[in-house]
mmCIF file of C-alpha atoms in Angstrom:
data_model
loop_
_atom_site.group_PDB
_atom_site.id
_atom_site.type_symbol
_atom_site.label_atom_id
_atom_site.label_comp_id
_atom_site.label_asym_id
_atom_site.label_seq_id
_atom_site.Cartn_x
_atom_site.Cartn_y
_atom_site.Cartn_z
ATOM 1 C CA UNK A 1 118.535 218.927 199.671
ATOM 2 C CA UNK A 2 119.025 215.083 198.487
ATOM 3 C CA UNK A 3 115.673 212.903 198.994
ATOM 4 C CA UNK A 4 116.230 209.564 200.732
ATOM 5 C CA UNK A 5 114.258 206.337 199.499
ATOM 6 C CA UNK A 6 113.209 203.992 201.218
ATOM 7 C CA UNK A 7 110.700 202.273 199.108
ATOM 8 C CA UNK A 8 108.209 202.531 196.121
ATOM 9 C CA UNK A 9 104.706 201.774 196.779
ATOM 10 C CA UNK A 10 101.103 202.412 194.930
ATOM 11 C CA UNK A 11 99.820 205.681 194.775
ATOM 12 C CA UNK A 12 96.748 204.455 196.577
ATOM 13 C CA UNK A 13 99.035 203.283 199.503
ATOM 14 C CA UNK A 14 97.639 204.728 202.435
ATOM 15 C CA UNK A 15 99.509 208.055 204.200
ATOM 16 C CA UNK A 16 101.872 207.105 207.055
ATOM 17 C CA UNK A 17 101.575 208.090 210.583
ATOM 18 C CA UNK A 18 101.971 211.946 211.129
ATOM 19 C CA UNK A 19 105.275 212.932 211.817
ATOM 20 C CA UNK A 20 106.520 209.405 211.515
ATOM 21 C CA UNK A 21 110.461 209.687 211.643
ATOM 22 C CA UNK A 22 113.152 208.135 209.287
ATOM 23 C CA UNK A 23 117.089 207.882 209.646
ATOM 24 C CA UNK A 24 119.231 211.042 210.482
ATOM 25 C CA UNK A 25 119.987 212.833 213.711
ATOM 26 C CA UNK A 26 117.478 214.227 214.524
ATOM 27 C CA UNK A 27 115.124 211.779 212.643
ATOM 28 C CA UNK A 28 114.070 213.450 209.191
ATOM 29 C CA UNK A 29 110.438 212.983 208.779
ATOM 30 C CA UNK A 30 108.788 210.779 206.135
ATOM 31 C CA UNK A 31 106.527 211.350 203.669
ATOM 32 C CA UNK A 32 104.746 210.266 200.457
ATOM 33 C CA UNK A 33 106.074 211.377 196.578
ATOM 34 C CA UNK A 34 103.386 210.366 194.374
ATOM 35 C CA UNK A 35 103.578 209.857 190.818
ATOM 36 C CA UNK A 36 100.959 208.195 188.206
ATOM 37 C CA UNK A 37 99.479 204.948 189.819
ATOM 38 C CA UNK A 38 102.924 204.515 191.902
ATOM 39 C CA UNK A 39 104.787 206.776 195.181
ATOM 40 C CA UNK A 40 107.603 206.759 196.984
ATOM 41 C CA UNK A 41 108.113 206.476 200.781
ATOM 42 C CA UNK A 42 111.212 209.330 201.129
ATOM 43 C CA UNK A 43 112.428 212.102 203.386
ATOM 44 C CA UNK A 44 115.221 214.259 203.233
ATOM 45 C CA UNK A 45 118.536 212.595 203.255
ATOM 46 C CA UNK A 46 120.824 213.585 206.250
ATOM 47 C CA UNK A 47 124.081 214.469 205.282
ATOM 48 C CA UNK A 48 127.104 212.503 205.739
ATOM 49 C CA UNK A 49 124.610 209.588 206.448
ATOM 50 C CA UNK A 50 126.644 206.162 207.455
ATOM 51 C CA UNK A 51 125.261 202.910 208.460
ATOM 52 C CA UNK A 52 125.159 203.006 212.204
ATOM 53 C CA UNK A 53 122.624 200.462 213.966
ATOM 54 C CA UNK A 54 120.438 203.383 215.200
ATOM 55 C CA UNK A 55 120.079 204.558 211.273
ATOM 56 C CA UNK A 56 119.329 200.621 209.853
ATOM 57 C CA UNK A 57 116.847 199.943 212.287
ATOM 58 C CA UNK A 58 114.941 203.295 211.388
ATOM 59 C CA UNK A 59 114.956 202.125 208.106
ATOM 60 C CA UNK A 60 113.690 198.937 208.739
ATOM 61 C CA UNK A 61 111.049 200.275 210.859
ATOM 62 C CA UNK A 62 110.029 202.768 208.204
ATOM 63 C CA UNK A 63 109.264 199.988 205.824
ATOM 64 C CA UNK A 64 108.095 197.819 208.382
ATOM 65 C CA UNK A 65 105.228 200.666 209.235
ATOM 66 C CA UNK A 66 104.693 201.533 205.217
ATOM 67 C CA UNK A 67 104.409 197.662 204.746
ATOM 68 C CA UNK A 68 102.005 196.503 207.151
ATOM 69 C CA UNK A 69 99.350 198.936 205.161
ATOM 70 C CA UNK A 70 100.561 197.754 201.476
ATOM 71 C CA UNK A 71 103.210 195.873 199.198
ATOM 72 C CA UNK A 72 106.213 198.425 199.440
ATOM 73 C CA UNK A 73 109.512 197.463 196.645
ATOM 74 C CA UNK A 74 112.096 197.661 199.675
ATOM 75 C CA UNK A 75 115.328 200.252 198.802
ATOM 76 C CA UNK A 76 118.561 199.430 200.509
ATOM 77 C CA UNK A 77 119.696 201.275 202.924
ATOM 78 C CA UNK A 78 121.425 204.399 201.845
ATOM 79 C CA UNK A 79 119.065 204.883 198.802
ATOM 80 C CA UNK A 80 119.126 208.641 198.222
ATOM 81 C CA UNK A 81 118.407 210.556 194.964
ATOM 82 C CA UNK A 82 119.903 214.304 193.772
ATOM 83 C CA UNK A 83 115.426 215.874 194.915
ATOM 84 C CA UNK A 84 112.297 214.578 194.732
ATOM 85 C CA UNK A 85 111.843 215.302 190.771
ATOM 86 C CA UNK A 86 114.632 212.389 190.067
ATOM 87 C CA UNK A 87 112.942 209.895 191.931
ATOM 88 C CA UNK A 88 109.536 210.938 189.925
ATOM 89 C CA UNK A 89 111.005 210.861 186.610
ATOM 90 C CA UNK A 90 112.865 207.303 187.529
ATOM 91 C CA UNK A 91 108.777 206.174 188.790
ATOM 92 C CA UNK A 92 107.488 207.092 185.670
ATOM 93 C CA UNK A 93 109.820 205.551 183.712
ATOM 94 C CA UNK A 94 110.165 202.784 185.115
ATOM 95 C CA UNK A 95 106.364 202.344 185.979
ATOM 96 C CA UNK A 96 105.469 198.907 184.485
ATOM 97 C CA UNK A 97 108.369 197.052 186.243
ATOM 98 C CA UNK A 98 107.384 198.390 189.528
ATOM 99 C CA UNK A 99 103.911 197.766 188.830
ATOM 100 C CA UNK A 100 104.590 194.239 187.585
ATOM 101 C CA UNK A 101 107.083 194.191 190.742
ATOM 102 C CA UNK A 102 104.444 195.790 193.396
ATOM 103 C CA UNK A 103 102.032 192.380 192.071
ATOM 104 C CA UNK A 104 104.354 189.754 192.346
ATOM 105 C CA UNK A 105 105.734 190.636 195.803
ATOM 106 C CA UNK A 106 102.500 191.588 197.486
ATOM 107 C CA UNK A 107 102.221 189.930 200.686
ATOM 108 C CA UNK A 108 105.532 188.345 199.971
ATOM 109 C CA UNK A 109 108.521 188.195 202.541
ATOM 110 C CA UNK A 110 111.702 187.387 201.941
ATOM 111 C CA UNK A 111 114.323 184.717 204.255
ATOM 112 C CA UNK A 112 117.739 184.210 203.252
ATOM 113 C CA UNK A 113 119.671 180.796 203.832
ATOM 114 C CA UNK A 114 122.851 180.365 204.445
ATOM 115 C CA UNK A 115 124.468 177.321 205.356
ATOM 116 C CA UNK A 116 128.094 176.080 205.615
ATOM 117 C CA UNK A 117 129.546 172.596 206.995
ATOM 118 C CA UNK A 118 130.293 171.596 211.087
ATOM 119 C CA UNK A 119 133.738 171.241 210.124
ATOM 120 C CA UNK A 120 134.242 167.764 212.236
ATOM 121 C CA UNK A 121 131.243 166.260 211.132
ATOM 122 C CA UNK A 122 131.886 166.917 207.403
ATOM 123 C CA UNK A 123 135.186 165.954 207.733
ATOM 124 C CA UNK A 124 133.734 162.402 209.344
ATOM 125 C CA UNK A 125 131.578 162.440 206.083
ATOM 126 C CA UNK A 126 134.188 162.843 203.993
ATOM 127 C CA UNK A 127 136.453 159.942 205.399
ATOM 128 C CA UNK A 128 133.275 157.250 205.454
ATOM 129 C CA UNK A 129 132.441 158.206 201.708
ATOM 130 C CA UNK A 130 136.089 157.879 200.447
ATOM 131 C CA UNK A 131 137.836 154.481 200.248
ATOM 132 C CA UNK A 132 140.985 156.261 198.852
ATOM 133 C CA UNK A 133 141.067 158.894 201.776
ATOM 134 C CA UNK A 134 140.249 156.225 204.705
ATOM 135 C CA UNK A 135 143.176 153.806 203.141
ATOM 136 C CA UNK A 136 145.287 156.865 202.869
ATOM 137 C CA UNK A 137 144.871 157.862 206.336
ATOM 138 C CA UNK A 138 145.023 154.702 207.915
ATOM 139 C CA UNK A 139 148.625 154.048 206.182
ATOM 140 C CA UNK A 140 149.617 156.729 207.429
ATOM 141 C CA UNK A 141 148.678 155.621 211.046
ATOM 142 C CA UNK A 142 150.206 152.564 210.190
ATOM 143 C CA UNK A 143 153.638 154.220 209.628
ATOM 144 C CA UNK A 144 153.663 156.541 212.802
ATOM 145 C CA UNK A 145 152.457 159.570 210.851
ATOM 146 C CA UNK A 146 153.649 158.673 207.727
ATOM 147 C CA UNK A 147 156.039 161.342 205.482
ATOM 148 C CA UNK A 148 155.654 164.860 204.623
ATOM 149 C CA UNK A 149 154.276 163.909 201.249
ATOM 150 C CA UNK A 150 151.896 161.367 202.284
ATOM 151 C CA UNK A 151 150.467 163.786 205.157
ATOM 152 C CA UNK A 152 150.288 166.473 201.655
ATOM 153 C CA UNK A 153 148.812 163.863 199.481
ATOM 154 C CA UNK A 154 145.702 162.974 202.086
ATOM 155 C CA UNK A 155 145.529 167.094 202.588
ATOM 156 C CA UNK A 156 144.816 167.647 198.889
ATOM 157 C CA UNK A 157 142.651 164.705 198.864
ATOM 158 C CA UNK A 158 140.167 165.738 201.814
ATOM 159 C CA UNK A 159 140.360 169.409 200.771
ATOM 160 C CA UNK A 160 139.069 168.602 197.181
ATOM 161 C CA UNK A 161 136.424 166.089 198.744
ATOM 162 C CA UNK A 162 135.017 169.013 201.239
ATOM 163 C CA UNK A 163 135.244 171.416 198.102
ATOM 164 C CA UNK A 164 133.658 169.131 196.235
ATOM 165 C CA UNK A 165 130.477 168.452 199.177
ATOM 166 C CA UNK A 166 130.395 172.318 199.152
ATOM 167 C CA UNK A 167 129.114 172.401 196.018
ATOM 168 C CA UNK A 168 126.816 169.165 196.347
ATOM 169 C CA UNK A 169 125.277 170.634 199.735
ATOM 170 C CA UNK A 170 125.458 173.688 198.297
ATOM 171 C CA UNK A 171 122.694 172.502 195.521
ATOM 172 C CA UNK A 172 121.307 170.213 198.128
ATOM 173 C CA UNK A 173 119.594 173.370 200.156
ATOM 174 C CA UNK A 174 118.420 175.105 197.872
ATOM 175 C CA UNK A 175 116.702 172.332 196.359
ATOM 176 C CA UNK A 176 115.133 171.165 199.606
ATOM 177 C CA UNK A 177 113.335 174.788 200.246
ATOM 178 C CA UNK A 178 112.746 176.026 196.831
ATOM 179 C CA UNK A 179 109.622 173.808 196.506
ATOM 180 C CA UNK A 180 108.595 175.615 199.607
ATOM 181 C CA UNK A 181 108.891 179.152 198.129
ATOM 182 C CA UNK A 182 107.703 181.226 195.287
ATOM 183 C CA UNK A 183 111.226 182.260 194.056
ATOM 184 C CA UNK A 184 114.547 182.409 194.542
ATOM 185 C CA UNK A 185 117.530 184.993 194.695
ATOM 186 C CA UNK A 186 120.980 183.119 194.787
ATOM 187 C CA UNK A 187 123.581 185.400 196.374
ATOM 188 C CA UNK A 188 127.209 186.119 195.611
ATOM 189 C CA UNK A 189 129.702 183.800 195.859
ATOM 190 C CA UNK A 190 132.974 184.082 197.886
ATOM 191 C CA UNK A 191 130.617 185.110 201.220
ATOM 192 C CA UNK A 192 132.267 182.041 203.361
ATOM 193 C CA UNK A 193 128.677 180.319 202.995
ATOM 194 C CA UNK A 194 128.626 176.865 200.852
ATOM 195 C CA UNK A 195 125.369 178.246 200.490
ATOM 196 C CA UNK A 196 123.664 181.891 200.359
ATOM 197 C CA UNK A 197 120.054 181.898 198.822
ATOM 198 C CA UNK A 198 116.953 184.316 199.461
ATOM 199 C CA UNK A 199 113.809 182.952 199.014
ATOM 200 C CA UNK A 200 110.499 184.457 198.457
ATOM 201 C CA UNK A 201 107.212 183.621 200.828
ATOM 202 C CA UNK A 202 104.154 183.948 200.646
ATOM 203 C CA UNK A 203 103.122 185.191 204.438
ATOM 204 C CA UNK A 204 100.478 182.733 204.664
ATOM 205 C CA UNK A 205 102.685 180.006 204.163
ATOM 206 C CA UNK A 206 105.586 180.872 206.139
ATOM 207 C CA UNK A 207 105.045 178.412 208.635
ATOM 208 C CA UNK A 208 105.413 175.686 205.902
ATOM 209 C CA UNK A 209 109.069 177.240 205.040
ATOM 210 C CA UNK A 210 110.228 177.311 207.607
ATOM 211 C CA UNK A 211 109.147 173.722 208.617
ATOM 212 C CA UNK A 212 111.225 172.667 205.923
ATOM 213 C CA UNK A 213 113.937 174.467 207.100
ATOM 214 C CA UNK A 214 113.755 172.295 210.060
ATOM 215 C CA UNK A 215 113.900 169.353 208.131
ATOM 216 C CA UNK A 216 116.789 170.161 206.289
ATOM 217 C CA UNK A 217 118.616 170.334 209.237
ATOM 218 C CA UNK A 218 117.653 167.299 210.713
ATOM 219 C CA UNK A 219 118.139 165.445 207.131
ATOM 220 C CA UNK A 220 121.581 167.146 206.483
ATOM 221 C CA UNK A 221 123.156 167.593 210.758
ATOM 222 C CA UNK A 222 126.504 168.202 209.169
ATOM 223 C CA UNK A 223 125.401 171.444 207.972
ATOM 224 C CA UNK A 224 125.181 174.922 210.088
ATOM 225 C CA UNK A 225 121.673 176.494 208.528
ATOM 226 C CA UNK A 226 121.267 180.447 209.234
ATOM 227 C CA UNK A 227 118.005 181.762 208.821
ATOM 228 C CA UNK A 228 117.154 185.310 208.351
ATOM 229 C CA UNK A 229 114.263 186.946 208.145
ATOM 230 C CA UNK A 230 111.067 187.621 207.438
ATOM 231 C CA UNK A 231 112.413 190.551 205.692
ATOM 232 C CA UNK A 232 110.950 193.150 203.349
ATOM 233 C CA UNK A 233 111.757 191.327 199.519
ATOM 234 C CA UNK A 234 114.968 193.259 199.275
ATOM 235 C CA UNK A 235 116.156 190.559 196.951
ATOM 236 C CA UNK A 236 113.431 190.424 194.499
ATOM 237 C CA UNK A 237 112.670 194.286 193.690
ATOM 238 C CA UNK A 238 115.345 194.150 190.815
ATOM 239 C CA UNK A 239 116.494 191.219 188.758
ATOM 240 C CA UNK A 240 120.194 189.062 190.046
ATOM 241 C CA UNK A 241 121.415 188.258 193.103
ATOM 242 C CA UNK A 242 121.619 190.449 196.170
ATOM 243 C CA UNK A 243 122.486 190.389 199.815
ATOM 244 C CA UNK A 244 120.630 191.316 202.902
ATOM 245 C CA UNK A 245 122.167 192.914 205.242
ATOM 246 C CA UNK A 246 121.458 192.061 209.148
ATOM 247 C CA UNK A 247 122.129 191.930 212.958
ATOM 248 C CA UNK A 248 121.936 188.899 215.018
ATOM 249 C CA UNK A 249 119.642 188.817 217.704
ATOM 250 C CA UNK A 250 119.590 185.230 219.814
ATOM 251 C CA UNK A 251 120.255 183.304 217.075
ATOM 252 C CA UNK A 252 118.094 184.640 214.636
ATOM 253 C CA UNK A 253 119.043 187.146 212.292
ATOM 254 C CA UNK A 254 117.274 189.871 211.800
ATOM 255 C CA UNK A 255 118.288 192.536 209.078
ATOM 256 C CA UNK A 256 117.172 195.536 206.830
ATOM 257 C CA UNK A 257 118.796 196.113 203.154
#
């Protein structure tokens, strides 16, 4: 039988709730697979195991229980190993990076950013910053329209001025919440976000984040800002970028790895 992971944790982390249940149908239970000064939160894996809303959210809720009692390193969802002695032999050795890891993300949460532009108000932006666009367009008014090439010629220009803000505002977020966070995770391109960054928080300070979350809306209205989270620190548990997954729930999203 395959052993499901859903997160590595101390060896001192405290048992779970008896009987607690994880994903599968009907919900295999979870328990601790200790090894050295680290353990793993795992049950059996169910086969054939797909990721269905009912399955993420036991997940989440698995690490949400494991992590209110101690730092747990947060496995995606659909973590399984071959049996239990794999997932000792990769906690033993690998035990200094999950140590190291365990330290640095303990009482840590993580939010993920993304932001792309209000496509009227950037494109308002775009004309007031560019004398060479605004004479463009206005000749064209002038001339009822103006030709096919002209109307091509002030395409290509705004697209490679919006391209170009992409990037700037792109830079522009992460640089107005990074100050606010203990480190960052930038995400994979080519997501339809100018921006996609996970930042890590200190609990205690959430509030503040989030504050300036606030602010960089107000400072930058031309922007759509998505906030998800808190999350377990699925972006910080290995090194590179990575991508939460998540469900949106009134405006908010809310996901598990």
């Amino acid at each position: 039988m395959s052993t499901y992971v859903y997160g590595i944790a101390a060896s001192s982390h405290p048992a779970l709730p008896e009987g607690m249940g994880g994903v599968g149908d009907p919900p295999r239970e979870v328990r601790i697979l200790r090894e050295g000064d680290l353990a793993a939160v795992v049950s059996e894996a169910p086969e054939g195991l797909r990721p269905k809303r009912k399955d993420l959210l036991a997940h989440q809720n698995v690490l949400s229980e494991a992590g209110a009692a101690g730092c747990v390193l947060p496995m995606r969802f659909g973590s399984v190993a071959p049996d239990d002695n794999s997932i000792t032999a990769v906690l033993a050795e690998r035990a200094e990076h999950y140590k190291e890891r365990l330290q640095a993300l303990d009482n840590r949460v993580e939010y993920n950013v993304k932001a792309n532009h209000v496509e009227e108000a950037v494109l308002h932006q775009v004309m007031a910053e560019s004398p060479d666009i605004r004479g463009l367009a206005e000749a064209n008014r002038q001339a009822g329209g103006g030709s096919y090439d002209d109307k091509i010629r002030l395409g290509e220009l705004v697209a490679a001025a919006v391209k170009a803000k992409e990037a700037d505002d792109g830079a522009a977020v992460q640089r107005a919440l990074e100050s606010a966070a203990d480190d960052v995770s930038v995400g994979p391109e080519s997501t339809g976000w100018l921006a996609n960054v996970s930042f890590l928080v200190d609990r205690e300070t959430a509030d503040s984040f989030l504050a300036a979350v606030e602010q960089l809306r107000k400072d930058m209205p031309h922007l759509e800002v998505r906030v998800n989270g808190p999350l377990p620190p699925y972006s910080f548990v290995e090194p590179g970028p990575a991508e939460p997954a998540g469900t949106v729930v009134s405006g908010t999203e809310t996901g598990s790895g």
